[in-house]
XYZ file of C-alpha atoms in Angstrom:
366
model
C -34.215 -36.234 -33.181
C -30.612 -37.510 -33.120
C -28.415 -37.631 -30.647
C -26.813 -33.921 -31.301
C -30.275 -32.482 -31.329
C -31.069 -33.910 -28.437
C -27.725 -32.457 -26.924
C -28.282 -29.152 -28.169
C -31.890 -29.168 -26.842
C -30.498 -30.450 -23.139
C -28.033 -27.682 -23.329
C -30.564 -25.002 -24.054
C -32.796 -26.449 -21.166
C -29.911 -26.236 -19.020
C -29.019 -22.500 -20.049
C -32.655 -21.557 -19.469
C -32.777 -23.300 -16.144
C -29.837 -21.332 -14.827
C -30.820 -17.850 -16.369
C -34.389 -18.078 -14.710
C -32.449 -19.367 -11.256
C -29.971 -16.385 -11.842
C -32.724 -13.770 -12.429
C -34.954 -15.108 -9.416
C -31.682 -14.756 -7.130
C -31.039 -11.391 -8.507
C -34.518 -9.694 -8.033
C -34.491 -11.310 -4.707
C -31.238 -9.911 -3.930
C -32.293 -6.664 -5.351
C -35.356 -7.016 -2.896
C -33.216 -7.261 -0.029
C -31.245 -4.313 -1.129
C -34.070 -2.164 -1.866
C -35.642 -2.987 1.550
C -31.787 -1.816 3.071
C -31.720 1.492 5.155
C -28.901 3.397 4.458
C -27.641 5.649 7.696
C -26.237 8.913 7.323
C -24.445 10.970 9.797
C -24.796 14.805 9.758
C -22.009 16.308 11.499
C -22.760 20.758 12.088
C -19.477 21.842 12.546
C -17.796 22.997 15.671
C -20.656 23.682 18.429
C -20.932 25.166 22.075
C -17.572 26.514 23.639
C -16.426 26.805 19.335
C -18.456 28.861 17.489
C -16.163 28.640 14.712
C -15.346 31.308 12.396
C -17.514 34.864 13.176
C -16.911 36.434 9.981
C -19.046 39.696 9.815
C -20.570 39.231 13.047
C -22.436 35.498 11.722
C -21.367 32.418 13.936
C -20.334 29.384 11.808
C -21.571 26.968 14.504
C -25.213 28.272 14.198
C -25.695 28.060 10.355
C -23.833 24.835 10.111
C -26.108 23.469 12.764
C -29.346 24.969 10.947
C -28.246 23.794 7.252
C -27.644 20.159 9.257
C -30.816 20.015 10.701
C -32.747 20.895 7.297
C -30.626 18.104 5.644
C -31.692 15.905 7.898
C -35.328 16.866 7.717
C -35.502 16.274 3.621
C -33.548 12.987 4.357
C -36.497 11.849 6.699
C -38.874 11.906 3.898
C -37.145 8.722 2.638
C -38.399 5.544 3.666
C -34.788 3.930 2.781
C -32.107 6.641 5.061
C -31.916 6.856 8.541
C -30.330 10.049 10.007
C -28.064 10.367 12.875
C -27.018 13.878 14.054
C -23.877 14.166 15.724
C -25.649 17.468 17.791
C -28.878 18.453 17.488
C -28.395 21.308 19.821
C -25.323 24.000 20.882
C -22.914 21.899 22.242
C -19.399 20.581 21.367
C -18.776 16.901 20.187
C -14.967 16.211 20.213
C -13.823 15.425 16.976
C -12.980 12.009 17.723
C -16.491 11.531 19.354
C -18.028 12.761 15.962
C -16.537 9.662 14.278
C -16.643 7.592 17.056
C -20.925 8.102 16.378
C -20.899 7.229 12.751
C -18.786 4.448 13.310
C -20.542 2.825 16.209
C -24.258 3.523 13.684
C -22.129 1.485 11.079
C -23.243 3.970 8.940
C -23.027 4.300 4.960
C -22.356 8.332 4.873
C -20.866 10.770 7.312
C -21.282 14.318 5.971
C -19.526 17.471 7.876
C -20.953 20.935 7.487
C -19.130 24.107 7.662
C -18.565 27.477 6.579
C -15.376 28.977 5.296
C -13.544 32.153 5.976
C -10.450 34.617 4.487
C -9.018 37.541 4.800
C -9.630 38.514 1.246
C -13.011 38.835 -0.466
C -13.325 35.521 -1.320
C -16.341 33.483 -2.149
C -17.873 29.895 -3.319
C -18.925 26.797 -1.815
C -16.577 23.908 -1.728
C -16.608 20.321 -0.849
C -13.529 17.836 0.675
C -12.604 14.622 1.027
C -9.809 13.043 2.900
C -6.347 13.166 1.234
C -2.877 13.681 1.708
C -2.648 16.093 -1.214
C -3.500 19.732 -0.623
C -2.260 22.811 -1.727
C -1.236 25.832 0.526
C -4.933 27.085 0.559
C -6.162 23.946 1.211
C -3.856 23.381 4.343
C -5.054 26.628 5.912
C -8.413 25.609 5.544
C -7.579 22.078 7.449
C -5.863 24.055 9.767
C -8.435 26.255 11.082
C -11.071 23.258 10.972
C -8.520 21.123 13.203
C -7.890 23.866 15.648
C -10.819 22.499 17.472
C -8.669 19.974 18.785
C -6.882 22.190 21.260
C -10.284 23.024 22.967
C -10.655 19.111 23.778
C -9.381 17.575 27.307
C -6.499 15.605 26.989
C -5.925 16.239 23.214
C -2.219 15.436 23.198
C -3.351 11.950 24.452
C -6.260 11.253 22.325
C -4.468 12.506 18.915
C -0.978 11.471 19.758
C 0.752 15.023 19.762
C -0.974 15.818 16.326
C -0.711 19.679 16.151
C -3.508 21.578 14.158
C -1.177 24.304 13.807
C 1.818 22.279 12.230
C 1.983 21.977 8.623
C 4.206 18.748 9.092
C 1.707 17.589 11.533
C -1.345 17.954 8.730
C 0.727 16.475 5.720
C 1.953 13.625 7.948
C -1.687 12.438 8.813
C -1.849 8.627 7.863
C -4.311 7.131 5.470
C -6.609 5.686 7.342
C -9.720 7.154 5.269
C -8.397 6.580 1.693
C -10.059 3.103 1.380
C -13.000 4.955 0.532
C -11.902 7.580 -1.256
C -13.512 6.840 -4.483
C -17.198 6.533 -2.937
C -16.371 9.950 -1.188
C -15.552 11.706 -4.419
C -19.016 10.443 -5.710
C -20.308 11.939 -3.246
C -18.676 15.279 -3.010
C -19.060 15.344 -6.857
C -22.957 15.077 -6.749
C -22.905 18.096 -3.525
C -20.404 20.146 -5.629
C -22.609 19.744 -8.797
C -25.545 20.808 -7.124
C -24.107 23.746 -5.662
C -22.519 24.570 -9.148
C -25.022 23.929 -11.337
C -28.051 24.524 -9.558
C -27.788 26.987 -7.222
C -25.366 28.777 -9.278
C -22.770 29.332 -6.197
C -19.115 30.083 -7.050
C -17.926 26.507 -7.980
C -14.607 26.035 -5.478
C -14.498 22.280 -6.761
C -13.894 18.921 -4.807
C -10.738 19.028 -3.230
C -8.397 16.860 -0.825
C -7.044 17.246 2.534
C -6.443 16.503 6.106
C -9.565 16.959 8.244
C -9.505 15.437 11.603
C -12.813 14.618 11.555
C -12.852 12.737 8.067
C -9.965 10.874 9.681
C -11.905 9.487 12.381
C -14.602 7.520 10.330
C -14.321 4.469 8.688
C -17.127 5.155 5.701
C -17.548 7.327 2.894
C -17.037 11.102 4.362
C -17.026 14.525 2.875
C -16.613 18.152 4.604
C -18.758 20.535 2.912
C -17.941 24.356 3.001
C -20.891 26.463 2.540
C -19.500 29.665 1.324
C -17.357 32.579 2.904
C -19.261 34.253 6.145
C -16.221 36.851 5.617
C -17.674 38.032 2.290
C -20.748 40.014 2.974
C -23.191 39.330 0.692
C -22.668 35.300 0.836
C -22.436 35.718 4.635
C -25.707 37.389 4.542
C -27.069 34.429 2.026
C -25.677 31.715 4.465
C -27.234 33.438 7.536
C -30.816 33.696 5.429
C -33.426 31.037 6.034
C -33.832 30.930 2.177
C -29.930 30.357 1.685
C -29.959 27.293 4.377
C -33.023 25.845 2.951
C -31.072 25.988 -0.494
C -27.833 24.525 0.582
C -29.649 22.069 2.661
C -31.594 20.716 -0.348
C -28.430 20.376 -2.618
C -26.647 18.680 0.153
C -29.990 16.062 0.778
C -30.238 15.842 -3.061
C -27.134 14.877 -3.491
C -27.245 12.208 -0.693
C -30.371 10.595 -2.292
C -28.431 10.306 -5.537
C -25.839 8.382 -4.190
C -28.028 6.717 -2.011
C -29.921 5.095 -5.270
C -26.581 4.706 -7.419
C -25.804 2.554 -4.131
C -28.920 0.639 -4.589
C -28.672 0.038 -8.484
C -24.851 -1.323 -8.013
C -24.898 -3.252 -5.051
C -25.636 -6.760 -5.088
C -25.770 -8.807 -1.766
C -24.161 -12.155 -3.071
C -23.900 -13.826 0.594
C -27.683 -15.081 0.413
C -26.907 -17.156 -2.685
C -27.239 -20.804 -1.882
C -24.363 -22.342 -0.964
C -24.568 -25.379 -3.843
C -23.454 -22.517 -5.954
C -20.058 -22.520 -4.386
C -20.455 -18.997 -2.932
C -18.993 -18.750 0.677
C -20.573 -16.924 3.357
C -19.141 -14.486 5.440
C -15.678 -14.746 4.038
C -13.043 -12.238 6.133
C -10.065 -10.591 4.610
C -7.337 -8.670 6.617
C -5.209 -6.427 5.086
C -2.780 -4.287 5.868
C -2.582 -0.886 3.710
C 1.124 0.188 3.086
C 1.024 2.865 0.569
C -1.504 4.657 -1.627
C -1.251 6.904 -4.702
C -1.906 7.799 -8.351
C 1.202 6.076 -9.417
C 1.653 2.404 -10.623
C 4.174 0.557 -8.869
C 5.461 -2.528 -9.437
C 4.944 -4.809 -6.574
C 8.545 -5.837 -6.451
C 10.121 -6.151 -2.854
C 12.948 -3.540 -3.648
C 9.759 -1.031 -4.176
C 8.306 -1.835 -0.800
C 11.595 -1.974 1.404
C 11.840 -5.551 0.817
C 8.234 -6.286 1.816
C 7.340 -9.525 -0.288
C 3.886 -10.398 -1.802
C 2.540 -6.726 -1.760
C -1.172 -6.840 -3.571
C -1.970 -3.949 -5.744
C -5.786 -2.788 -6.040
C -7.231 0.221 -8.374
C -9.690 2.120 -6.797
C -10.812 4.696 -9.038
C -7.717 6.826 -10.351
C -6.340 5.421 -7.148
C -3.561 2.430 -6.566
C -3.807 1.020 -2.965
C -0.673 -1.203 -1.989
C -1.555 -3.946 0.635
C 0.964 -6.215 2.412
C 0.080 -9.397 4.494
C -3.412 -10.660 3.254
C -4.836 -13.185 5.522
C -7.895 -14.251 7.334
C -6.404 -14.130 10.478
C -6.544 -11.068 12.722
C -3.600 -12.241 14.683
C -1.249 -13.101 11.602
C -2.574 -9.566 10.226
C -1.517 -8.115 13.890
C 2.194 -9.362 12.953
C 1.781 -7.983 9.401
C 1.269 -4.284 10.580
C 4.146 -4.737 12.991
C 6.505 -5.671 10.320
C 5.377 -2.956 7.938
C 6.140 -0.592 10.527
C 9.688 -2.009 11.601
C 10.167 -1.919 8.030
C 9.530 2.085 7.907
C 5.805 2.207 6.835
C 5.066 3.935 9.919
C 1.369 5.027 8.267
C 0.325 1.622 7.786
C -2.946 0.201 8.977
C -5.423 -2.289 9.134
C -8.337 -2.642 7.094
C -10.907 -5.474 6.928
C -13.288 -7.296 3.957
C -16.490 -9.379 4.722
C -17.551 -10.589 1.433
C -15.396 -8.449 -0.868
C -16.916 -5.026 1.165
C -14.760 -2.974 3.140
C -15.760 -3.364 6.985
C -14.863 -2.132 10.389
C -11.759 -4.098 11.848
C -13.301 -4.418 15.249
C -16.983 -5.661 13.676
C -15.467 -8.608 11.724
C -12.611 -9.020 14.696
C -15.912 -10.398 16.880
C -16.732 -12.919 14.875
C -16.633 -16.401 16.194
């Protein structure tokens, strides 16, 4: 064997070794991923002193609770899913508390379940994700669901003057949950497809609007409108055990599909050996100053003089960040600067090893 043949043979051996090592790492990480428990928070809308809508004499709070509990019953059968409820009986957890429950649990998903109403004979199921784009009809739905805020003690301080009856307040909500928009849309689409194609419900599609309960969460979140209690036929269906079980199964099946997709697509790189130049627990803070479908050049004149703006595409949306840093103190200075420049809705986000996490969580790291 000459020198060239020897070199080629050694190169092949190295490549085979690296491939074998990579496969071992991949399968070991996949095993870790397969063993992960995915936490799903189910939120039955309204409750207690807040009955929700009372179309045709039905109580939204009761139907939402029964469906949420049935979704949970079906998800409990999955070994890799943990279910948490914001309420399991007829009580009213304040909207901020529902989000806090999910955030403290470091949930992977938040699903809020409601029933709709209208002065017309409207019918059909729809699924919402948080967003600033909403037509007049969607705005009215958001205002109705957000009106629960007025029943809460000290709501003026808790929600900083937010007025659920004001279109300006609803439209003016910050982009606190848009970091998870792509994943929220994925789950919403799975739910809506099950409603429309498996159950043959009238498809009111996936839409964006400004629900306070979604704004309080830091994980992918959706709000489901099961149908209209003000429509006699649909109200009877949703108030029946059969209807509730069917709608619950459609939601539970969508959540299970979503989790399966996560298991296929997620790779835990923080366990790869340091010898291969992968750094553990890399934390990055960013200040989100804008989000939208328009691709804007990251020049200072487009962002009120801010330099070094970062643009990241997530799905069909672009996120614009300022002050990317590994220092929490530096990030606090950056958010102050961004707000002084006029970005009043700017907020801090954090990433650990490339995955979005709670700012509070990573700020506790040594």
